[in-house]
XYZ file of C-alpha atoms in Angstrom:
735
model
C -10.438 52.666 -30.115
C -10.559 49.394 -30.766
C -14.724 48.074 -31.297
C -16.026 47.215 -28.463
C -15.484 43.422 -26.755
C -19.247 41.816 -27.407
C -21.774 40.737 -24.535
C -20.652 36.845 -22.953
C -22.612 34.507 -25.555
C -23.128 36.734 -28.218
C -20.127 35.440 -30.115
C -17.596 38.761 -31.488
C -20.354 41.179 -32.692
C -19.934 44.539 -31.714
C -21.669 46.413 -28.873
C -21.140 47.839 -25.940
C -18.136 47.480 -23.518
C -18.922 45.511 -20.611
C -18.590 46.956 -17.092
C -15.981 44.983 -16.984
C -14.068 45.530 -19.284
C -14.338 50.073 -19.191
C -12.493 48.647 -16.376
C -9.672 46.203 -17.299
C -9.196 49.717 -19.863
C -8.864 51.622 -17.126
C -11.827 54.080 -17.826
C -13.239 55.554 -21.356
C -10.610 57.446 -23.257
C -7.148 56.012 -20.789
C -4.872 53.602 -21.286
C -4.841 49.388 -21.016
C -3.272 48.921 -17.777
C -1.163 46.049 -17.506
C -2.527 42.375 -15.904
C -5.887 44.258 -14.803
C -7.626 42.720 -18.200
C -5.756 38.697 -16.422
C -7.274 40.467 -13.080
C -10.898 40.391 -13.936
C -10.795 36.929 -15.871
C -9.401 35.863 -12.804
C -11.373 37.457 -10.799
C -14.880 35.620 -12.950
C -12.847 32.435 -13.919
C -13.020 32.339 -9.421
C -16.831 33.485 -9.127
C -17.666 32.417 -12.610
C -19.349 36.425 -13.120
C -18.094 38.872 -14.985
C -15.295 37.925 -17.244
C -14.565 34.457 -18.424
C -13.423 33.317 -21.816
C -12.013 35.087 -25.113
C -14.936 35.332 -26.918
C -15.374 38.159 -24.712
C -13.420 40.081 -26.161
C -13.432 41.024 -30.355
C -10.893 40.479 -32.147
C -9.546 43.460 -33.038
C -9.123 44.279 -28.673
C -7.743 41.461 -28.094
C -5.331 42.157 -31.443
C -4.530 45.644 -30.116
C -3.827 44.162 -26.518
C -1.644 41.664 -27.314
C 0.967 43.644 -29.672
C 1.969 45.404 -25.858
C 1.159 41.692 -23.143
C 2.555 39.308 -26.071
C -0.478 36.745 -25.640
C 1.375 35.024 -28.723
C -2.226 35.151 -30.528
C -3.869 32.592 -27.454
C -6.889 34.609 -27.220
C -6.929 35.291 -30.847
C -6.620 31.812 -31.384
C -9.385 30.421 -28.580
C -11.575 33.289 -30.569
C -11.892 31.556 -33.388
C -11.542 27.061 -31.759
C -14.970 29.188 -30.449
C -16.743 29.926 -33.405
C -15.585 26.751 -35.248
C -16.471 24.702 -32.979
C -20.042 24.939 -32.190
C -22.037 21.765 -32.810
C -23.604 22.548 -36.757
C -19.652 23.130 -37.405
C -17.363 20.063 -39.313
C -14.963 20.320 -37.011
C -12.268 20.450 -39.852
C -10.778 23.988 -38.854
C -11.009 23.873 -35.338
C -8.759 20.968 -35.912
C -6.916 23.222 -37.721
C -6.295 26.473 -34.860
C -5.878 23.234 -32.560
C -2.197 22.622 -34.318
C -1.463 25.951 -33.700
C -2.414 25.854 -30.321
C -0.532 22.912 -29.163
C 3.061 23.772 -29.854
C 2.563 27.342 -28.395
C 1.947 25.273 -24.592
C 4.027 20.695 -25.872
C 7.273 23.656 -25.702
C 6.266 25.357 -22.439
C 5.408 22.293 -20.600
C 8.872 20.230 -21.766
C 10.799 23.374 -20.007
C 8.758 23.465 -17.091
C 8.711 19.263 -16.318
C 12.606 19.355 -17.447
C 13.356 22.519 -14.894
C 14.164 24.407 -17.010
C 11.816 26.841 -17.181
C 13.256 30.155 -19.230
C 9.868 32.343 -19.834
C 11.132 35.620 -23.184
C 12.223 38.233 -21.340
C 9.267 40.031 -23.196
C 6.075 37.260 -22.257
C 5.316 38.257 -18.675
C 2.381 35.253 -17.814
C 3.624 31.498 -19.585
C 1.788 30.547 -22.491
C -0.973 27.547 -20.522
C -1.824 30.338 -17.876
C -3.442 32.239 -20.652
C -5.352 29.996 -22.430
C -6.945 29.104 -19.441
C -6.938 32.071 -18.519
C -8.862 32.967 -21.427
C -11.361 29.666 -21.163
C -9.751 27.294 -23.372
C -9.977 24.232 -20.531
C -13.300 24.649 -20.092
C -13.903 25.224 -24.222
C -11.789 22.182 -24.957
C -13.701 20.044 -22.304
C -16.908 20.770 -24.136
C -15.051 20.298 -27.114
C -14.106 16.897 -25.869
C -17.493 16.077 -24.396
C -19.849 16.902 -27.664
C -20.073 12.876 -28.116
C -22.272 12.867 -25.269
C -24.272 15.479 -27.521
C -27.435 14.181 -29.757
C -28.719 16.202 -32.276
C -32.397 14.323 -33.603
C -31.350 11.713 -32.552
C -27.715 10.767 -33.561
C -24.303 12.166 -31.467
C -22.088 14.000 -32.497
C -18.573 12.888 -32.881
C -15.294 14.446 -33.412
C -12.388 12.670 -34.405
C -8.924 10.615 -32.018
C -6.863 13.434 -34.023
C -8.791 15.739 -33.008
C -8.944 13.614 -29.167
C -5.999 14.029 -28.759
C -4.920 17.009 -29.347
C -7.477 18.535 -26.487
C -6.188 15.595 -24.455
C -2.585 16.569 -25.153
C -3.297 20.440 -24.383
C -5.251 20.000 -21.691
C -2.275 17.937 -19.836
C 0.388 20.635 -20.830
C -1.957 23.389 -19.211
C -1.979 20.271 -16.010
C 1.577 20.547 -16.243
C 2.008 23.628 -16.345
C -0.228 26.402 -14.853
C -1.367 25.513 -10.994
C -5.029 25.277 -10.129
C -6.291 23.591 -13.950
C -6.069 19.693 -12.467
C -8.243 20.295 -8.981
C -11.310 21.459 -11.177
C -11.120 19.136 -13.972
C -11.651 16.676 -10.982
C -14.689 18.809 -10.179
C -15.416 17.779 -13.384
C -17.196 14.176 -11.834
C -19.257 13.886 -15.668
C -15.669 14.369 -17.256
C -13.807 12.196 -15.206
C -16.209 9.546 -16.099
C -16.343 10.338 -20.326
C -12.307 10.372 -20.376
C -12.699 6.642 -19.750
C -14.263 6.090 -23.134
C -11.838 7.622 -24.744
C -9.130 4.703 -24.123
C -11.193 3.162 -26.459
C -8.864 4.486 -28.796
C -5.344 2.882 -29.205
C -4.216 7.246 -31.001
C -6.342 8.827 -27.727
C -5.193 5.849 -25.394
C -1.837 6.677 -23.805
C -3.049 10.814 -24.011
C -6.294 10.188 -21.912
C -4.902 8.036 -19.971
C -1.762 10.109 -18.761
C -4.488 12.462 -18.018
C -6.472 10.800 -15.667
C -4.199 9.429 -13.845
C -2.992 13.371 -13.270
C -6.796 14.132 -11.983
C -7.211 11.470 -10.180
C -3.501 11.845 -7.716
C -5.846 14.694 -7.176
C -9.124 13.391 -6.504
C -10.623 14.610 -3.166
C -13.018 11.710 -3.971
C -12.687 8.625 -5.850
C -14.692 8.153 -9.125
C -16.638 4.563 -8.639
C -15.902 2.417 -12.015
C -18.466 0.672 -11.393
C -20.199 4.701 -12.749
C -17.954 3.992 -16.338
C -19.775 3.240 -19.202
C -18.890 -0.711 -20.259
C -15.474 -1.132 -17.709
C -15.865 -5.341 -18.874
C -16.141 -4.075 -22.482
C -13.158 -0.994 -22.313
C -10.556 -3.800 -20.504
C -11.532 -6.774 -22.419
C -9.825 -4.752 -25.568
C -6.553 -3.366 -23.671
C -3.674 -4.803 -25.448
C -0.839 -5.549 -23.037
C 1.351 -2.950 -22.873
C -2.584 -0.565 -22.598
C -3.239 -2.923 -19.900
C 0.263 -1.990 -17.784
C -0.580 1.457 -18.621
C -4.089 0.694 -17.198
C -2.962 -0.415 -14.199
C -1.474 2.964 -13.425
C -4.855 4.071 -13.129
C -6.582 1.065 -11.139
C -3.418 1.955 -8.236
C -5.231 4.428 -7.359
C -8.723 3.458 -8.164
C -8.556 0.447 -5.619
C -6.204 2.121 -2.992
C -7.024 4.425 -0.061
C -6.755 7.835 -0.052
C -6.990 7.391 3.576
C -6.234 4.501 4.937
C -4.659 4.771 8.109
C -3.148 1.311 7.650
C 0.268 1.960 7.022
C 1.953 0.492 10.985
C 2.455 3.812 12.382
C -0.382 5.017 12.871
C -2.270 4.094 16.393
C -4.976 1.730 16.516
C -7.636 4.266 18.683
C -6.705 6.283 14.971
C -7.402 2.663 12.860
C -10.580 1.526 15.726
C -12.447 5.330 14.923
C -12.203 4.938 11.361
C -12.976 1.857 11.752
C -15.950 2.658 13.719
C -17.631 5.765 10.832
C -16.453 3.400 7.983
C -19.196 0.561 9.317
C -21.068 3.517 10.002
C -20.957 5.401 6.689
C -20.763 2.169 3.927
C -17.946 0.061 1.605
C -15.751 2.789 0.505
C -14.630 4.154 -2.935
C -11.818 1.847 -3.228
C -13.143 -1.274 -1.828
C -16.201 -0.715 -4.462
C -14.519 -0.141 -7.263
C -11.628 -2.815 -6.493
C -15.277 -5.300 -6.630
C -15.628 -3.656 -10.347
C -12.587 -5.284 -11.161
C -13.145 -8.434 -10.135
C -16.537 -8.626 -10.428
C -18.310 -7.440 -13.883
C -20.483 -4.625 -13.404
C -24.664 -5.608 -12.330
C -25.834 -5.789 -15.160
C -23.399 -6.672 -18.024
C -24.360 -9.306 -20.304
C -24.409 -8.412 -23.858
C -24.521 -5.242 -25.819
C -26.345 -5.070 -29.953
C -26.124 -8.847 -29.396
C -22.749 -9.768 -28.958
C -21.264 -10.930 -25.730
C -20.355 -9.693 -23.078
C -16.660 -10.265 -21.384
C -16.669 -9.994 -18.068
C -13.482 -8.075 -15.996
C -13.794 -10.589 -14.127
C -13.448 -13.314 -16.369
C -10.805 -10.377 -19.288
C -8.543 -9.029 -16.279
C -6.806 -13.172 -15.558
C -6.097 -13.587 -19.438
C -4.478 -10.329 -19.836
C -2.272 -12.224 -16.844
C -1.727 -14.807 -19.491
C 0.809 -12.652 -20.753
C 2.163 -11.178 -17.251
C 5.851 -12.290 -18.297
C 5.562 -9.651 -20.963
C 4.851 -6.490 -19.061
C 6.687 -7.160 -15.955
C 8.183 -3.728 -16.252
C 5.013 -2.425 -15.198
C 4.972 -2.718 -11.470
C 1.799 -0.596 -11.699
C 0.750 -4.269 -12.255
C 1.883 -5.944 -10.093
C 0.666 -3.252 -6.838
C -2.608 -3.801 -8.397
C -2.588 -7.405 -7.467
C -0.714 -6.760 -4.100
C -4.287 -4.405 -3.641
C -6.234 -6.318 -4.430
C -4.942 -9.195 -3.415
C -4.772 -7.523 0.087
C -8.669 -6.324 -0.251
C -12.176 -8.685 0.526
C -12.176 -10.108 -2.584
C -9.454 -11.950 -1.390
C -9.977 -15.780 -2.487
C -12.328 -14.717 -5.213
C -8.146 -12.990 -6.280
C -6.169 -15.660 -5.707
C -7.706 -18.342 -7.520
C -7.106 -16.483 -10.555
C -3.698 -15.740 -9.838
C -3.570 -19.329 -9.866
C -5.761 -20.065 -12.786
C -4.155 -18.353 -14.825
C -0.846 -19.769 -13.629
C 0.693 -16.155 -12.339
C 2.827 -17.547 -9.798
C 5.065 -20.359 -12.385
C 5.500 -17.161 -14.818
C 6.750 -15.388 -12.679
C 9.273 -18.172 -11.833
C 10.103 -18.395 -15.476
C 10.781 -14.871 -15.189
C 13.121 -15.102 -12.036
C 16.560 -14.718 -13.499
C 15.918 -13.298 -16.766
C 13.622 -9.851 -15.249
C 12.929 -10.007 -11.995
C 16.459 -10.648 -10.302
C 18.870 -9.764 -13.169
C 22.289 -8.630 -11.391
C 22.847 -5.393 -11.033
C 25.813 -3.828 -9.440
C 26.499 -2.976 -5.886
C 26.139 0.607 -7.236
C 22.551 0.178 -7.555
C 21.373 -1.205 -4.244
C 19.522 1.134 -1.642
C 20.214 0.986 2.070
C 16.631 0.618 4.078
C 18.132 3.903 5.950
C 16.654 5.557 2.871
C 13.543 6.603 1.620
C 12.712 4.034 -0.851
C 10.599 5.923 -2.532
C 13.194 8.069 -3.153
C 15.345 5.307 -4.735
C 15.459 6.565 -8.567
C 15.437 2.942 -10.384
C 12.609 1.261 -12.239
C 15.113 -1.734 -11.711
C 14.272 -1.769 -7.626
C 10.917 -0.083 -7.296
C 10.339 -3.894 -9.060
C 12.054 -5.924 -6.887
C 10.465 -4.822 -3.599
C 6.862 -4.823 -5.445
C 8.049 -8.467 -6.957
C 8.172 -9.093 -2.796
C 5.855 -7.004 -1.876
C 3.612 -9.470 -3.498
C 4.909 -12.821 -2.416
C 4.187 -11.055 0.555
C 0.866 -10.994 0.131
C 0.039 -14.179 -2.310
C 1.400 -16.572 0.537
C 0.520 -14.811 3.314
C -1.853 -17.080 5.351
C -3.333 -18.786 2.304
C -3.111 -22.368 1.461
C -2.157 -21.703 -2.041
C 1.262 -20.323 -0.844
C 2.390 -24.475 -2.158
C 2.086 -23.269 -5.723
C 5.677 -20.499 -4.853
C 6.731 -24.546 -5.114
C 7.500 -27.072 -8.063
C 6.293 -30.251 -8.374
C 9.452 -32.206 -7.034
C 9.835 -29.831 -3.284
C 6.316 -30.531 -2.776
C 6.644 -34.425 -3.015
C 9.756 -33.246 -0.877
C 7.680 -31.750 1.778
C 5.665 -35.506 2.114
C 8.719 -36.526 2.902
C 9.390 -34.347 5.423
C 6.051 -34.904 7.117
C 6.878 -39.203 6.751
C 10.174 -40.106 8.074
C 8.508 -37.216 11.471
C 5.802 -39.838 11.252
C 3.427 -36.740 11.516
C -0.145 -35.953 8.945
C 0.629 -34.394 5.532
C -0.148 -31.325 4.968
C -4.072 -30.755 3.954
C -3.133 -28.050 1.820
C -0.459 -29.658 0.631
C -2.445 -32.825 -0.286
C -5.209 -29.951 -1.757
C -2.849 -28.368 -4.073
C -3.333 -28.533 -8.106
C 0.043 -29.980 -9.081
C -1.071 -28.751 -12.971
C -0.545 -24.636 -11.342
C 2.423 -25.340 -8.795
C 6.209 -23.991 -10.647
C 7.955 -25.243 -13.176
C 12.113 -26.138 -13.622
C 14.251 -27.444 -11.232
C 13.577 -24.742 -8.176
C 10.298 -23.480 -7.463
C 10.132 -19.377 -7.050
C 10.520 -19.893 -3.078
C 13.956 -21.616 -3.236
C 15.215 -18.764 -5.586
C 13.920 -16.216 -3.252
C 16.130 -17.894 -0.261
C 19.192 -18.557 -3.417
C 19.489 -14.250 -3.580
C 18.748 -13.839 -0.145
C 21.406 -15.067 0.577
C 24.021 -12.986 -1.596
C 22.233 -9.890 -0.647
C 25.095 -7.476 1.369
C 24.048 -7.457 5.498
C 22.607 -4.409 4.735
C 20.367 -4.331 1.850
C 17.030 -2.564 1.333
C 16.033 -5.669 -0.438
C 17.334 -8.408 2.845
C 13.814 -6.736 4.451
C 11.030 -7.820 1.934
C 13.018 -10.921 0.823
C 12.447 -12.173 4.658
C 9.016 -10.891 5.351
C 8.189 -12.821 1.722
C 9.469 -16.082 3.316
C 8.098 -15.312 6.588
C 4.047 -15.442 5.151
C 5.619 -18.824 4.503
C 5.600 -19.937 7.632
C 2.212 -17.819 8.992
C -0.359 -19.587 10.015
C -0.555 -22.801 12.669
C 3.032 -23.755 12.728
C 4.085 -26.908 9.707
C 6.929 -28.842 10.913
C 7.641 -29.795 7.406
C 7.251 -25.997 5.990
C 9.818 -25.251 8.395
C 12.577 -28.121 7.481
C 12.170 -27.683 4.242
C 13.150 -23.746 4.689
C 15.750 -25.365 7.749
C 17.252 -28.366 5.371
C 18.946 -24.344 2.584
C 20.103 -23.447 5.406
C 17.671 -19.737 6.121
C 18.806 -20.352 9.986
C 22.083 -19.883 9.841
C 22.171 -17.258 7.157
C 19.516 -15.657 10.287
C 21.566 -15.102 12.551
C 24.647 -14.328 10.580
C 23.442 -11.809 9.611
C 22.374 -11.296 13.222
C 25.376 -12.109 15.229
C 28.027 -12.322 12.744
C 27.372 -9.010 10.467
C 26.060 -7.475 13.605
C 23.855 -6.364 11.407
C 22.567 -2.735 12.928
C 19.999 -1.926 10.302
C 16.461 -2.071 12.943
C 13.510 -2.620 10.246
C 16.044 -5.412 8.412
C 16.588 -6.791 12.326
C 12.841 -7.176 12.888
C 12.403 -8.980 9.602
C 15.025 -11.638 11.330
C 14.017 -12.105 14.144
C 10.398 -12.077 13.678
C 11.201 -14.871 10.838
C 13.977 -16.441 13.157
C 10.698 -16.923 15.493
C 8.662 -18.136 12.348
C 11.392 -20.743 11.499
C 12.023 -22.426 15.350
C 8.029 -22.466 17.045
C 8.025 -24.972 18.701
C 10.835 -26.823 15.817
C 13.466 -29.192 18.499
C 15.540 -29.587 15.199
C 15.841 -25.148 14.737
C 16.915 -25.066 18.276
C 19.063 -27.764 17.817
C 20.770 -26.168 15.136
C 20.699 -22.832 17.027
C 22.548 -23.733 19.288
C 24.962 -25.685 16.787
C 25.563 -22.468 15.304
C 25.477 -20.210 18.837
C 28.125 -22.625 19.709
C 30.196 -20.376 21.761
C 29.020 -17.815 24.851
C 30.187 -14.229 22.960
C 28.974 -15.491 20.461
C 25.743 -16.188 22.601
C 26.123 -12.412 24.305
C 26.783 -10.044 20.804
C 23.070 -12.408 20.032
C 21.008 -11.294 23.212
C 22.902 -7.841 23.205
C 19.943 -7.844 19.196
C 17.347 -8.773 21.410
C 17.220 -6.457 23.811
C 19.075 -3.199 22.199
C 15.079 -3.086 20.667
C 12.729 -5.656 21.996
C 9.684 -3.950 20.047
C 11.446 -5.539 17.480
C 12.872 -9.056 19.416
C 9.395 -10.086 20.744
C 7.657 -12.368 18.521
C 10.914 -14.671 18.618
C 11.631 -14.394 22.348
C 7.434 -14.957 22.301
C 7.931 -17.884 19.792
C 10.795 -19.163 22.074
C 8.962 -18.715 25.426
C 6.044 -20.616 23.375
C 9.016 -23.671 22.452
C 9.886 -23.566 26.632
C 6.572 -24.109 27.545
C 5.576 -27.436 25.069
C 8.973 -28.923 24.941
C 8.678 -28.700 29.715
C 5.761 -30.602 28.999
C 6.750 -33.944 26.589
C 8.541 -36.624 27.346
C 11.023 -37.318 24.237
C 15.117 -37.655 24.198
C 15.642 -35.544 22.392
C 13.292 -33.098 23.454
C 15.176 -33.280 26.822
C 18.716 -33.086 24.655
C 17.869 -29.761 24.122
C 16.397 -28.370 26.709
C 19.674 -29.266 28.707
C 21.996 -27.746 26.111
C 20.633 -24.861 24.161
C 22.309 -21.607 25.628
C 18.451 -19.723 24.528
C 16.156 -22.331 26.116
C 18.175 -22.086 29.233
C 18.612 -18.464 29.668
C 14.268 -17.765 29.013
C 13.452 -20.521 31.036
C 14.769 -17.566 34.239
C 11.782 -16.003 36.196
C 14.156 -13.473 36.758
C 14.666 -13.398 32.218
C 10.586 -13.672 31.854
C 10.324 -10.648 34.609
C 12.619 -8.819 32.868
C 11.287 -9.349 29.275
C 8.091 -8.193 30.939
C 8.600 -5.200 33.057
C 9.766 -4.205 30.052
C 7.226 -4.927 27.390
C 4.679 -2.971 29.199
C 6.897 -0.125 30.251
C 7.534 0.792 26.311
C 4.067 0.823 24.970
C 0.558 2.884 25.528
C -3.249 3.130 24.920
C -2.461 5.644 23.298
C 1.451 4.477 21.230
C 0.411 1.471 20.337
C 0.182 0.576 16.472
C 0.232 -2.320 13.812
C 4.074 -2.117 14.709
C 4.195 -2.492 18.605
C 1.030 -4.038 20.206
C 3.243 -7.250 19.259
C 5.109 -7.328 22.704
C 1.564 -6.622 24.344
C 0.648 -9.758 22.726
C 3.897 -11.285 24.158
C 3.715 -9.588 27.895
C 0.157 -11.512 27.434
C 1.992 -14.810 26.484
C 4.640 -14.251 29.135
C 1.497 -14.273 31.820
C -0.914 -17.026 30.187
C 1.702 -19.490 30.132
C 2.262 -19.073 34.060
C -1.371 -18.604 34.873
C -1.055 -22.429 33.443
C 1.386 -23.240 35.854
C -0.613 -21.513 38.679
C 1.720 -18.871 38.963
C -0.002 -15.527 37.987
C -0.088 -14.379 41.075
C 4.006 -14.864 41.720
C 4.301 -12.569 38.395
C 2.266 -9.905 39.360
C 3.546 -9.844 42.811
C 7.296 -9.122 40.752
C 6.334 -7.305 38.676
C 5.077 -4.846 42.321
C 8.044 -5.042 43.189
C 9.470 -4.338 40.395
C 7.615 -1.077 40.500
C 8.765 -0.222 43.983
C 12.757 -0.559 43.456
C 11.473 1.879 40.538
C 10.758 3.794 42.849
C 7.680 4.912 40.165
C 4.920 1.902 42.200
C 0.991 1.798 40.092
C 2.346 3.482 37.225
C 3.351 -0.078 34.918
C 0.091 -2.272 36.062
C -2.497 0.534 35.731
C -0.354 0.953 32.396
C -0.858 -2.416 31.932
C -4.249 -2.214 33.202
C -5.328 0.067 30.796
C -3.208 -1.988 27.659
C -5.328 -4.941 28.465
C -9.565 -2.650 28.656
C -7.870 -1.311 25.569
C -7.346 -5.011 24.156
C -10.177 -6.547 24.941
C -12.369 -3.156 22.512
C -9.859 -4.315 20.002
C -9.542 -7.526 19.235
C -13.481 -9.182 20.848
C -14.393 -7.215 17.130
C -11.583 -8.521 15.217
C -12.206 -11.717 13.537
C -8.745 -12.017 12.310
C -6.405 -10.956 14.616
C -8.455 -13.299 17.320
C -7.796 -16.218 14.740
C -4.558 -15.191 13.927
C -3.777 -14.935 17.487
C -4.406 -18.622 18.148
C -3.130 -20.242 14.973
C 0.086 -18.294 16.453
C -0.223 -20.019 19.919
C -1.443 -22.922 19.544
C -3.226 -21.170 22.080
C -7.614 -21.060 22.226
C -8.727 -17.922 22.154
C -11.264 -18.481 24.491
C -7.978 -18.764 27.118
C -6.269 -15.888 25.650
C -10.033 -13.689 27.153
C -10.192 -15.954 29.983
C -6.816 -14.419 30.947
C -7.104 -10.289 30.389
C -10.891 -11.048 32.320
C -9.129 -12.463 34.955
C -6.653 -9.278 35.077
C -9.225 -7.264 34.751
C -11.456 -8.645 37.109
C -11.929 -5.527 40.158
C -12.482 -7.669 43.162
C -9.231 -6.187 45.414
C -9.183 -10.101 46.717
C -8.590 -11.807 44.041
C -4.605 -12.793 44.076
C -4.383 -12.569 39.895
C -6.678 -9.509 40.020
C -4.033 -5.953 38.743
C -6.007 -4.568 41.241
C -4.695 -6.096 43.798
C -1.051 -5.038 43.386
C -2.146 -1.319 43.914
C -2.111 -0.026 46.110
C -4.926 2.639 46.726
C -3.256 5.856 46.492
C -1.650 5.176 43.018
C -5.042 3.382 41.741
C -5.077 5.079 38.530
C -7.023 2.794 36.248
C -10.428 4.561 34.950
C -8.378 6.631 31.671
C -10.941 6.733 28.642
C -9.325 6.307 25.518
C -11.078 8.345 22.940
C -8.846 9.774 20.750
C -9.074 13.606 19.934
């Protein structure tokens, strides 16, 4: 019989067989039962007791078993690695052993990644599995972290080459063996330590790749402010390293379960927000602040000036045009632009001229000519498209959307000549120039013949009707128009044929994609709102009843998609009717769309359907606009003292559908939720006010009047719900 394994932790010395080893051997004198040792090691790995490492066996014993089990000598190599990696070792022999282990695992990982998982028939278990089972992963973690240990005041050092080998072996094991990555993710001190290995260019790529995999499975996100010297780490990255580091940042600054997708219900979002308020800022929010601001106390180290992340990250943006193919950079910027530090990020992006840089590279890199076969129809999952070129374009458009949305820096998307054009439009219309245009720093805007917004319009017009880019292009342009309505901004886009292009896509090409249609309806609404010239252009293009019927068919096919346009036209009609102007009067008398919306039956039809297609339990960020559009219709009716008439008509429509009380009960519940939702969210209320030009106080008053419990009030919903059908006290709480 082979010599007995030593007790755990005592090296490879001689001694009596442990009970666990006896069991693995099948009892004294018995033949080894295949798989039993591995089973014992697996149990030890899970419990932390019994057999857990190769060091608990003698080399003779392992060699004997290896002949039968075909372990490729990995347990014996781990035994030697343990013996040569102690604290007082020079690590030379240790590195040689790592060089032997590495190819045994790397070829396996390569086969795994390329899906050529053809292990030889005589090999029962993959090498990576054996390596992990005999304690290899834990041993390499200990070796890598030796520099954190001090002996007599001096920290231990290992070479970059040795660190690189350890990292490669760990990564290959993670790739092939289930559960290893999760176990590493649970070692928070190790994950934080890995960041320090990125200071060396020799180990940067292996470290970044391993960190990215670990963070992808980590249950609780790490906090970047716990990473030692994060600022100096980032300040020393070259452009390629920064691009790769952004892959890590993309994980650390994104909410792990945000609930911010349009498909999440507002009830769930509100519940999550209440929970977040009690818990304080999330790790992602803290990490976003760590990117924008230097960690507390970071000033000088060893007498040398300490460059903060706040300063260094934008400096790297100066050369962003050289790393634009790294779409992770764009993703990180998008997240930061939507976070709490949005204004600071805006300032940095502007100051370091990222927008002019993107403009200069638009044709060369971002929107290079592509074949029709490279396009993705919007019905496909955008994440499943295999082309980095397409992914880059979409991420670029999302960046423009985030950059322009409700921020005065949006005018940096223009060049000096285009800004002058905006001023001329205002002057000709005899209206004040937009203050944000006057305040724009002309040294930071786009250069060249065309600004970024104009370039975007050009490629937008050339895009095939069902291209997925159309959705993102429309969203990016619409974000430029969002907020307080600007006549000059609208005219700037109208003069470039945007309205005709949108109508061509909606009417003549009869676009079928719901997402693309929604984005075009939203954009059309912002483009036409309160703008007499836009309605004239609309009437000129939609110049036959046949065209107008196609347009109405598209609107009525899905009010969730088109309701923002309905709202904008309704608001515009109300304003035009209160203006004394020949040009306005002419449009009112000629425009088919205004005439259609002005009819009470049309408004009532929209109102009934808008209320009927939504319920408190199904409200999302996408469809809550239906509720607000229905409120706009009723607010304008209230202005004209016609609110009781509209409520009475809704009651009649209910009865005609044989569902008395159904609609008005639902509307009552929706308005109760509206109060809970909007009265605690400043941003949403500001957006409602700016987009409608109706003070938020009037919104609140109208909702309160509708929810008045007095059944004698002619403007209260309860006055139109008969007692037997009353059902207005439902609890919204989502279980």
